[in-house]
Short mmCIF file of C-alpha atoms in Angstrom, two decimals:
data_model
loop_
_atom_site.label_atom_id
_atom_site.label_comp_id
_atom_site.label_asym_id
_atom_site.label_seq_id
_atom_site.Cartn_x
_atom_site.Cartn_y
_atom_site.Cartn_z
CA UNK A 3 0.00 0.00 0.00
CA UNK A 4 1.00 3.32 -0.82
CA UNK A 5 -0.25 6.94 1.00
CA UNK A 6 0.25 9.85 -0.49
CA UNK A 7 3.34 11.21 0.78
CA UNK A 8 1.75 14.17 2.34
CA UNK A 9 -1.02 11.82 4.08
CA UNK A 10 -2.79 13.51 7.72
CA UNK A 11 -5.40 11.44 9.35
CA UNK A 12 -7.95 12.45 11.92
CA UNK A 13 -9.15 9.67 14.03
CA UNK A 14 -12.46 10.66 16.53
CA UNK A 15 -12.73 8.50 19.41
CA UNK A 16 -14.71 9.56 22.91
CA UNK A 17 -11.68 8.46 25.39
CA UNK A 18 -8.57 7.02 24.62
CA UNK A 19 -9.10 5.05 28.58
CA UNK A 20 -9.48 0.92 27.77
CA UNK A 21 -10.61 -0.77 25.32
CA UNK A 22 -11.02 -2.29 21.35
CA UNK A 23 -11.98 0.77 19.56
CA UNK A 24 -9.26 2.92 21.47
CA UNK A 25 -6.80 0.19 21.03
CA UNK A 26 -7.43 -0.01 17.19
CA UNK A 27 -7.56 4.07 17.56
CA UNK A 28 -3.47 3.75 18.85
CA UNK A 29 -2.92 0.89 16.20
CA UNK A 30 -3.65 2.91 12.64
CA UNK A 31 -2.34 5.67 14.04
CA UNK A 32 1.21 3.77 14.73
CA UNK A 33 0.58 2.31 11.37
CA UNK A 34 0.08 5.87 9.52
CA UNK A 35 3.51 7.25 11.27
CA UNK A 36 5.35 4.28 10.08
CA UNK A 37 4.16 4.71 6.24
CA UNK A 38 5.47 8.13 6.61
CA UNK A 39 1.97 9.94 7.28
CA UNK A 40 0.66 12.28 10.35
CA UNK A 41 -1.76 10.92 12.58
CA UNK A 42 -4.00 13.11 14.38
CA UNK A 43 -6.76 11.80 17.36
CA UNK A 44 -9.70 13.84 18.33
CA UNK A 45 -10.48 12.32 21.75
CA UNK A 46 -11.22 13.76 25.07
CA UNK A 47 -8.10 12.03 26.55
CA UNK A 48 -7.28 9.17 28.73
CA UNK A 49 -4.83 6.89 29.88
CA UNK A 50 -3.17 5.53 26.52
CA UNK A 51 -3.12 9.24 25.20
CA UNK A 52 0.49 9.05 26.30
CA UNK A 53 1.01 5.48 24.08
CA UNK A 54 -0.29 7.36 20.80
CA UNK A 55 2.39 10.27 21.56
CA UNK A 56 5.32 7.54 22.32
CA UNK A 57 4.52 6.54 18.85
CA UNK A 58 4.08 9.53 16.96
CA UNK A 59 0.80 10.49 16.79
CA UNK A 60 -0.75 13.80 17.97
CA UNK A 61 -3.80 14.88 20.57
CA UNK A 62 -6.08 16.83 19.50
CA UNK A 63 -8.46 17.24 23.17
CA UNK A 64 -11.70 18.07 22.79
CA UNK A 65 -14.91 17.13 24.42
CA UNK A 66 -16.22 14.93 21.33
CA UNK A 67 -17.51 12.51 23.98
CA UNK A 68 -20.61 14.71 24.85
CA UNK A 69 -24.28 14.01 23.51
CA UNK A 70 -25.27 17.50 23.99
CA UNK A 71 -26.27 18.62 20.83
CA UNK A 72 -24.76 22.49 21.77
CA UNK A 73 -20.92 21.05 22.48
CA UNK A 74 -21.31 18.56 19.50
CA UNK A 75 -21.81 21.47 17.03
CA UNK A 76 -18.97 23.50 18.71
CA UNK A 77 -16.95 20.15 18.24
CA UNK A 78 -17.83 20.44 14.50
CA UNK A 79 -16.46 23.54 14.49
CA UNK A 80 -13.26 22.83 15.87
CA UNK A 81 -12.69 19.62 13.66
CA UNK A 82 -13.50 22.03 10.70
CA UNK A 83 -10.59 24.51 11.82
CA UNK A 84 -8.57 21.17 12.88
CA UNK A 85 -8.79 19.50 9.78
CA UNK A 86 -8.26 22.82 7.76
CA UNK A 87 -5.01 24.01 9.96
CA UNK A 88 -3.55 20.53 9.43
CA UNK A 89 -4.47 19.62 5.77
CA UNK A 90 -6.04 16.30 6.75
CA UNK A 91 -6.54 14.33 4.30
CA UNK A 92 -9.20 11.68 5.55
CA UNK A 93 -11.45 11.60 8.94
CA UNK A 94 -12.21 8.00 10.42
CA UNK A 95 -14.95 8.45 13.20
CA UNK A 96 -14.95 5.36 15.74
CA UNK A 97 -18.23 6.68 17.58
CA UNK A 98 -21.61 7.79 17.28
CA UNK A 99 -21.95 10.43 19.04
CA UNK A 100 -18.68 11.98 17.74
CA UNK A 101 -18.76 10.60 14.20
CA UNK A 102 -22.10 13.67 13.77
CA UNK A 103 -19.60 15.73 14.76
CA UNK A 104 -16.75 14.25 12.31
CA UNK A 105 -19.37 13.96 9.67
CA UNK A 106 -20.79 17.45 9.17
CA UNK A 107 -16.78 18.96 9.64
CA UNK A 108 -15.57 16.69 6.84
CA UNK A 109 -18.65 17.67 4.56
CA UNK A 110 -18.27 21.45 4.92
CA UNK A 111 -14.24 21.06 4.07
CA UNK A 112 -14.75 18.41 1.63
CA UNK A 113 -12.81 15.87 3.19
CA UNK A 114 -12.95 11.90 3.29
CA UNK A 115 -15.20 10.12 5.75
CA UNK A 116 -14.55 6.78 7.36
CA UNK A 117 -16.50 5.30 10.18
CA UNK A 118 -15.82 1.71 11.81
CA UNK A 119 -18.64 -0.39 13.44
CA UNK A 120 -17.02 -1.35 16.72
CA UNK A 121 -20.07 -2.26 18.18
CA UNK A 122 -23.40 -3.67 17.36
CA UNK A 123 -25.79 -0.94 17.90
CA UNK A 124 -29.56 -2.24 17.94
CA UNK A 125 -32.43 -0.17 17.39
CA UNK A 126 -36.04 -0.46 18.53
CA UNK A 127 -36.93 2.74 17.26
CA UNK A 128 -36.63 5.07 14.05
CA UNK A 129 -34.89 7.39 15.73
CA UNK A 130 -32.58 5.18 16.75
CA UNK A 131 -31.71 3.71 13.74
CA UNK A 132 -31.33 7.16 12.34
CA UNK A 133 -29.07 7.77 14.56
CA UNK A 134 -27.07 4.37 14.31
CA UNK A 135 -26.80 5.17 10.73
CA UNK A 136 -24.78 8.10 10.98
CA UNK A 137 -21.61 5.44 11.09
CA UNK A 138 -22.85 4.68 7.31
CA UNK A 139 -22.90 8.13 5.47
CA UNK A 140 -19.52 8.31 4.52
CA UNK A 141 -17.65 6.95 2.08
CA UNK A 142 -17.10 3.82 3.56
CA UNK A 143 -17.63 1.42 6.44
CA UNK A 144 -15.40 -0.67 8.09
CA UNK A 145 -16.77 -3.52 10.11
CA UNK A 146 -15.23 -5.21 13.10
CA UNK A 147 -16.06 -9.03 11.75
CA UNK A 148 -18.04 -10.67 9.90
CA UNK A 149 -21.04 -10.78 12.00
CA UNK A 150 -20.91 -7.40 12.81
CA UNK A 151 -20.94 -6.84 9.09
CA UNK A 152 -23.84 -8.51 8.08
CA UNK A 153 -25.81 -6.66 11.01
CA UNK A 154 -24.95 -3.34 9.60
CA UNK A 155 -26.44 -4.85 6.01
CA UNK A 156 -29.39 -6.08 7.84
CA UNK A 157 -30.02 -2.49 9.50
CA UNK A 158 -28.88 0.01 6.99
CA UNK A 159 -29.98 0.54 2.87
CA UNK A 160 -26.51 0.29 2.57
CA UNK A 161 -24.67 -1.26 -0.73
CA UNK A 162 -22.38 -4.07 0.24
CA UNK A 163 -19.45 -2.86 -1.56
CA UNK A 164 -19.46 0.25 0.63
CA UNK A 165 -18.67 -1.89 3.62
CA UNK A 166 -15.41 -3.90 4.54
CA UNK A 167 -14.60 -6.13 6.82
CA UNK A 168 -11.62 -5.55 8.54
CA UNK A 169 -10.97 -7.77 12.07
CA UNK A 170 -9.51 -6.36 14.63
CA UNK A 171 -5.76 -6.98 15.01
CA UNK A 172 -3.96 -8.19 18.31
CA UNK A 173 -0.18 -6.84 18.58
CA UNK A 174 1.60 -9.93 17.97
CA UNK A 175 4.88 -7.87 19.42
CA UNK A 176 3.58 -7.19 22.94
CA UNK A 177 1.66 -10.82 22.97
CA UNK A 178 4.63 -12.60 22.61
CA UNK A 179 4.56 -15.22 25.69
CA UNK A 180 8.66 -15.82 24.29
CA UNK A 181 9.28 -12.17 25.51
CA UNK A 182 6.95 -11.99 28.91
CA UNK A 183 9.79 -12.62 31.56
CA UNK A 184 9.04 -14.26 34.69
CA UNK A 185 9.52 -11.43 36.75
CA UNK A 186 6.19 -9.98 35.02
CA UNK A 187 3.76 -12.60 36.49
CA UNK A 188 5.62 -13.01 39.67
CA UNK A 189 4.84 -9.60 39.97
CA UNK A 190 0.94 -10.17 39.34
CA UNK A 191 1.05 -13.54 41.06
CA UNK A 192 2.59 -11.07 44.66
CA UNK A 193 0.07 -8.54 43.84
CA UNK A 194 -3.06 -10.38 43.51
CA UNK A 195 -1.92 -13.11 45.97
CA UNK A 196 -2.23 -15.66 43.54
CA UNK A 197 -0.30 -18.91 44.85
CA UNK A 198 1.50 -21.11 41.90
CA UNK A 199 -0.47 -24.32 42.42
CA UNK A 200 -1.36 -26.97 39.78
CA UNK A 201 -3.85 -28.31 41.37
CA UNK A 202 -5.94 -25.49 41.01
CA UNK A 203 -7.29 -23.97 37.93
CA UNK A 204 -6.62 -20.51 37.41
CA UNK A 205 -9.79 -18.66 35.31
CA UNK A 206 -9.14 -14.76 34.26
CA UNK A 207 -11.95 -12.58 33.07
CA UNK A 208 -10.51 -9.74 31.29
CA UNK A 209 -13.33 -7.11 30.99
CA UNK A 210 -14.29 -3.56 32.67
CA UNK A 211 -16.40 -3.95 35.36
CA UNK A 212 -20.41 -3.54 33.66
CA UNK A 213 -23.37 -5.82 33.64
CA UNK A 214 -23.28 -7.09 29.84
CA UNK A 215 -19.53 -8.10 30.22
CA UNK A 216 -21.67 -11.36 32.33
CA UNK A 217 -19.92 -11.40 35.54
CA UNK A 218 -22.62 -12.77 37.71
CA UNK A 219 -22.97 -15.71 35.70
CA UNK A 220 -19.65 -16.69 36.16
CA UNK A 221 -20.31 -15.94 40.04
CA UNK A 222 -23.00 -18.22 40.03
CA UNK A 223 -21.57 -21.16 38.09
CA UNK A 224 -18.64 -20.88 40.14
CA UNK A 225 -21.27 -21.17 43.30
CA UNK A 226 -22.54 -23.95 41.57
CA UNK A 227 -19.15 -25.98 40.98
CA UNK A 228 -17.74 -25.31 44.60
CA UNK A 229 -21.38 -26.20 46.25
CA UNK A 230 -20.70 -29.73 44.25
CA UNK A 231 -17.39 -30.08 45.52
CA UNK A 232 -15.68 -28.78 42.29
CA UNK A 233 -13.54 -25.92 44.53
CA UNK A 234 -10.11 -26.61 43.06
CA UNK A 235 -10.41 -23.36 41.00
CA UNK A 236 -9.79 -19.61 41.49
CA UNK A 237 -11.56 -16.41 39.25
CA UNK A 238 -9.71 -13.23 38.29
CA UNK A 239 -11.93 -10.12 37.41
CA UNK A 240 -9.51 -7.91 35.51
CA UNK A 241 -10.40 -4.53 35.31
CA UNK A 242 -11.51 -1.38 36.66
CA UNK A 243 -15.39 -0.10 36.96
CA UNK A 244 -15.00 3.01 35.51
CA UNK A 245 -17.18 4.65 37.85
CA UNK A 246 -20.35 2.14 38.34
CA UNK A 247 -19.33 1.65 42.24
CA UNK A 248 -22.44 0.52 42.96
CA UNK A 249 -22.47 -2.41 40.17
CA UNK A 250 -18.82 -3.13 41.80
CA UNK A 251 -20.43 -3.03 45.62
CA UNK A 252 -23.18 -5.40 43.92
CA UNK A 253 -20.12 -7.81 42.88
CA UNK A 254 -18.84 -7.70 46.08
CA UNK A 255 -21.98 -8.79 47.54
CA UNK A 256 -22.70 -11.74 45.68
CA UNK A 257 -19.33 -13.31 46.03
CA UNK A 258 -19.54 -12.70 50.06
CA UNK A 259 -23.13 -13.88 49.81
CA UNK A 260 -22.20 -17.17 48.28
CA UNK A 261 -19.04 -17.81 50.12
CA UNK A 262 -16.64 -17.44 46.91
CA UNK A 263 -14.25 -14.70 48.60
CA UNK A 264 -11.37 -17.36 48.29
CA UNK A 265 -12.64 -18.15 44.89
CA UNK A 266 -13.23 -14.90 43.56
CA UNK A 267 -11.17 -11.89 43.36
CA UNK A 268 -11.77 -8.42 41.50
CA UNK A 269 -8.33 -7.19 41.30
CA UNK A 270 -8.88 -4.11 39.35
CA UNK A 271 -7.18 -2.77 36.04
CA UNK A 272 -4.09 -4.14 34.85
CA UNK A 273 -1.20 -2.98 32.71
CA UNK A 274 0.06 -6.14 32.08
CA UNK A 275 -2.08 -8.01 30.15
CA UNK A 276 0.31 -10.36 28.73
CA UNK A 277 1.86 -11.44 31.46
CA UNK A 278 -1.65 -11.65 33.33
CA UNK A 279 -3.09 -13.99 30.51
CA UNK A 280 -0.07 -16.19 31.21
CA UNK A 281 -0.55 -16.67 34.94
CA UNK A 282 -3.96 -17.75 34.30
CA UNK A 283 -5.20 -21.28 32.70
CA UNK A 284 -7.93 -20.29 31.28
CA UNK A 285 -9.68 -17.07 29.92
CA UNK A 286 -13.21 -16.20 30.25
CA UNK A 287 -15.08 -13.88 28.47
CA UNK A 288 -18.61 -14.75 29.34
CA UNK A 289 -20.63 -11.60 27.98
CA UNK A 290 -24.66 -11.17 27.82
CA UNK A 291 -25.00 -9.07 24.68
CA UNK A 292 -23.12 -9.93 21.52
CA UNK A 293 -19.57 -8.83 21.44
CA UNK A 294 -18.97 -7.28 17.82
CA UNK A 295 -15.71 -8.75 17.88
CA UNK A 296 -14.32 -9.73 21.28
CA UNK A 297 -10.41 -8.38 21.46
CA UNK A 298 -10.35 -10.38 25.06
CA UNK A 299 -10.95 -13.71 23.36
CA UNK A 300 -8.33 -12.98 20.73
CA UNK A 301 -5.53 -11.87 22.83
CA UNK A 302 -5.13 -14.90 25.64
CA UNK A 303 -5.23 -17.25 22.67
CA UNK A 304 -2.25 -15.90 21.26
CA UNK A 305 -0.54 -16.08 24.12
CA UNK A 306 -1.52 -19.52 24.32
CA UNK A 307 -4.66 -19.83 26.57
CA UNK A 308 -7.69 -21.57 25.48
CA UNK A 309 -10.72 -19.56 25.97
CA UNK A 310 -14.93 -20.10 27.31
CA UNK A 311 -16.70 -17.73 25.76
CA UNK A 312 -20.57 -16.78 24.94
CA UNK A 313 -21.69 -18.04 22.31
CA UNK A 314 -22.85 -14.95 20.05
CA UNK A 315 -21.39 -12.17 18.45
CA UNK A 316 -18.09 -12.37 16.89
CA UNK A 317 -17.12 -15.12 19.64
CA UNK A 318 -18.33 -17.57 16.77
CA UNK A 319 -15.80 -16.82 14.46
CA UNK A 320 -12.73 -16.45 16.55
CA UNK A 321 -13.28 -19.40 19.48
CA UNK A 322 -13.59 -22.70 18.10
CA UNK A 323 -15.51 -25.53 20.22
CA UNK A 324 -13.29 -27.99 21.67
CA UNK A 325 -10.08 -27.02 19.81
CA UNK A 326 -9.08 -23.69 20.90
CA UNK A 327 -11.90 -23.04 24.22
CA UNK A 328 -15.40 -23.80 24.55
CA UNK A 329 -18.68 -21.70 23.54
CA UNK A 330 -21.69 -21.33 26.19
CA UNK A 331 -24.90 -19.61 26.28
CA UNK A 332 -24.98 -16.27 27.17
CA UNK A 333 -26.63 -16.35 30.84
CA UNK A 334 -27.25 -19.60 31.00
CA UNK A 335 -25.49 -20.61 34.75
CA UNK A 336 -25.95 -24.45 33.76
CA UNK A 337 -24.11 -23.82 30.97
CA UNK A 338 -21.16 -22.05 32.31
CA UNK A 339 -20.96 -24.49 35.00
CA UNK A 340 -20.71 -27.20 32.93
CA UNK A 341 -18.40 -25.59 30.41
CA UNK A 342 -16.12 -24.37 33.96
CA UNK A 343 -16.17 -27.58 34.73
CA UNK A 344 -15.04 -28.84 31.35
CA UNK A 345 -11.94 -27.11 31.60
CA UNK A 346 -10.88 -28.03 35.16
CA UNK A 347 -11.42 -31.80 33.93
CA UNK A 348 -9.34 -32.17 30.80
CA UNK A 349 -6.04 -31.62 32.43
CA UNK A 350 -2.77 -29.61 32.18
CA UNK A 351 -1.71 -31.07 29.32
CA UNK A 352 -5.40 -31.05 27.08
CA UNK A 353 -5.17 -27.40 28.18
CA UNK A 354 -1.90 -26.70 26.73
CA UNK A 355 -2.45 -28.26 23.81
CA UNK A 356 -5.46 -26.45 23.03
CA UNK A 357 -3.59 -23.45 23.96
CA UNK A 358 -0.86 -24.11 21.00
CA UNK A 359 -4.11 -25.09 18.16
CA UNK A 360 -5.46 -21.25 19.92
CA UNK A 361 -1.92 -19.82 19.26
CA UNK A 362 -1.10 -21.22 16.02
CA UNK A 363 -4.90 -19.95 14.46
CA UNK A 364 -4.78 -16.75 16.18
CA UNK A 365 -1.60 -15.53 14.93
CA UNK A 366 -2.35 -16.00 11.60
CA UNK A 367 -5.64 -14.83 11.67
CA UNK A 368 -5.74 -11.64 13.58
CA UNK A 369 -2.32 -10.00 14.03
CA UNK A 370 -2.30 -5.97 14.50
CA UNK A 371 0.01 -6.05 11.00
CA UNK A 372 -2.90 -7.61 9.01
CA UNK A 373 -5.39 -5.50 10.10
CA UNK A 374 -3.85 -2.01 9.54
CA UNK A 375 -2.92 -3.01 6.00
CA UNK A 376 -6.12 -3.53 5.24
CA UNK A 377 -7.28 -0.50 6.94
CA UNK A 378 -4.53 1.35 4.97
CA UNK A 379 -5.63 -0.56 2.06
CA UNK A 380 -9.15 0.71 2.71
CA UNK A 381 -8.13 4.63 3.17
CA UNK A 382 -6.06 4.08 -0.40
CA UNK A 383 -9.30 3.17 -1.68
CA UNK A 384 -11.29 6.24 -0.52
CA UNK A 385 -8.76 8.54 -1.70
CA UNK A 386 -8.63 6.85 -4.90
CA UNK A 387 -12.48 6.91 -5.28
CA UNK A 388 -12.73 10.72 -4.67
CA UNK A 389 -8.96 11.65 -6.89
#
């Protein structure tokens, strides 16, 4: 792929705090700088802002977060002198509420538009899918997987060559379990007071702390599987609550409530993901609501852990039953028990093998490299289309 040499792209994302879309946000915008481009984020801030400036890209703060129609239009204003001051040459909106925002500044300057579905956004309403479809009036969509593809087709009057689908990429660099030194999960293993025992199965749950990421499932199956004598087994909830105390305090309650506080331990955000997925067994990811893609199933199979996920969403594509993890019904406690329970029987050695058929597909499949080709693949064809 070739950029012009002069290339500038604006990427709008609420927060750059935790998660897939900011990840991918940090990813292209690596990419661009290394193809000899500018890269330029719109985003009210967060913790990796300081990751995109290591690597070359540029903040732009502003409050593009906000619903309220007043800021959003004084956001479109600022974009318009943003993308005018800097000569960008294509905008690539991540979000709903910004991407109105991203829209009407790239129509007034004449500019490329480029939205990415990173979520599946239902609507029960007109409205609703009015606004949804704001991610489909550019020039062209990118898609997070397959399935979150064909929802967009199914919601949208939307001509299937004007959509691409472009998976999301895991860093194959930082997930390198060859380069995670044992130092790094001693570390975790001393903070989280995690004993090295094989006799117990370790489970991780990678996922900010929110109702549809399924966490009291997983509670109650593992209720289930110590009340039958199945206690050999420990749960780590990775990651922060981002503010919903009270759904954290409601956590809390039902692990003390069913006796699972030597079971069950929220151990709050980690910057150490790699070395985290390799101090667990197993990783979990055991959401209610479809995932569009599912970065946390990706990532512990490449470094080698097999994975129980929902089944739904773009889980389907990227977890396959009985070779790299297992697939259960969303919400279904039976379910999870018996797929919990799965894993704890088949062994050390089923698990690691699994874990190698997880790596081996994984890597191939989804690397961070594949991904922003095609995404710079995909801008090359905008530009093109409008030269």
């Amino acid at each position: 792929m070739t950029l012009p040499p002069d290339f500038t792209l604006l990427q709008v994302v609420p927060e750059l705090d935790t998660g897939g879309a900011e990840q991918t946000t940090i990813d292209i915008a690596h990419a661009v700088v290394r193809s000899g481009g500018k890269a330029l984020v719109a985003t009210r801030g967060g913790r990796m802002a300081a990751r995109l400036e290591s690597d070359g890209g540029r903040l732009a703060q502003m409050p593009v977060q906000t619903k309220n129609p007043l800021v959003m239009l004084g956001n479109a204003a600022r974009l318009v002198d943003l993308i005018r001051r800097e000569k960008v040459s294509l905008v690539h909106a991540r979000s709903r509420a910004p991407a109105f925002s991203a829209l009407w500044a790239a129509q007034v300057t004449g500019t490329p538009f480029v939205a990415t579905y990173h979520g599946v956004y239902n609507a029960r309403s007109r409205l609703k899918r009015w606004y949804n479809a704001v991610m489909t009036r550019g020039d062209l969509v990118i898609a997070n997987s397959d399935f979150t593809r064909d929802h967009v087709l199914r919601e949208h009057s939307l001509d299937a060559d004007r959509i691409v689908s472009i998976p999301r990429g895991v860093d194959l660099e930082r997930f390198n379990p060859n380069w995670v030194a044992p130092e790094r999960i001693a570390a975790l293993r001393q903070a989280w007071n995690v004993p090295a025992d094989p006799t117990v199965t370790t489970f991780l749950l990678a996922a900010r702390l929110t109702r549809i990421k399924g966490h009291g499932t997983l509670i109650a199956a593992a209720a289930r599987l110590k009340a039958a004598g199945r206690g050999a087994f420990r749960i780590l909830l990775v990651g922060d609550d981002q503010g919903r105390s009270a759904y954290r305090a409601e956590l809390a309650a039902q692990i003390a409530a069913e006796g699972l506080e030597d079971r069950v331990f929220m151990v709050g955000h980690c910057d150490d993901m790699p070395a985290a997925y390799l101090l667990a067994d197993v990783a979990l990811l055991p959401s209610i609501v479809p995932e569009s893609f599912g970065r946390t199933a990706v990532e512990p199979q490449v470094m080698g852990r097999p994975v129980v996920a929902s089944q739904l969403g773009g889980m389907t594509e990227t977890v396959i039953q009985g070779e790299t993890g297992w697939l259960a019904a969303p919400g279904d406690v039976d379910a999870w028990t018996q797929a919990l329970g799965r894993a704890m029987e088949v062994g050390p050695a089923r698990l690691a093998e699994m874990g190698r058929t997880a790596a081996n597909r994984s890597r191939r499949l989804y690397s961070v490299d594949a991904m922003c080709a095609a995404t710079l693949e995909a801008y090359e064809r905008v530009l093109e289309a409008r030269s």
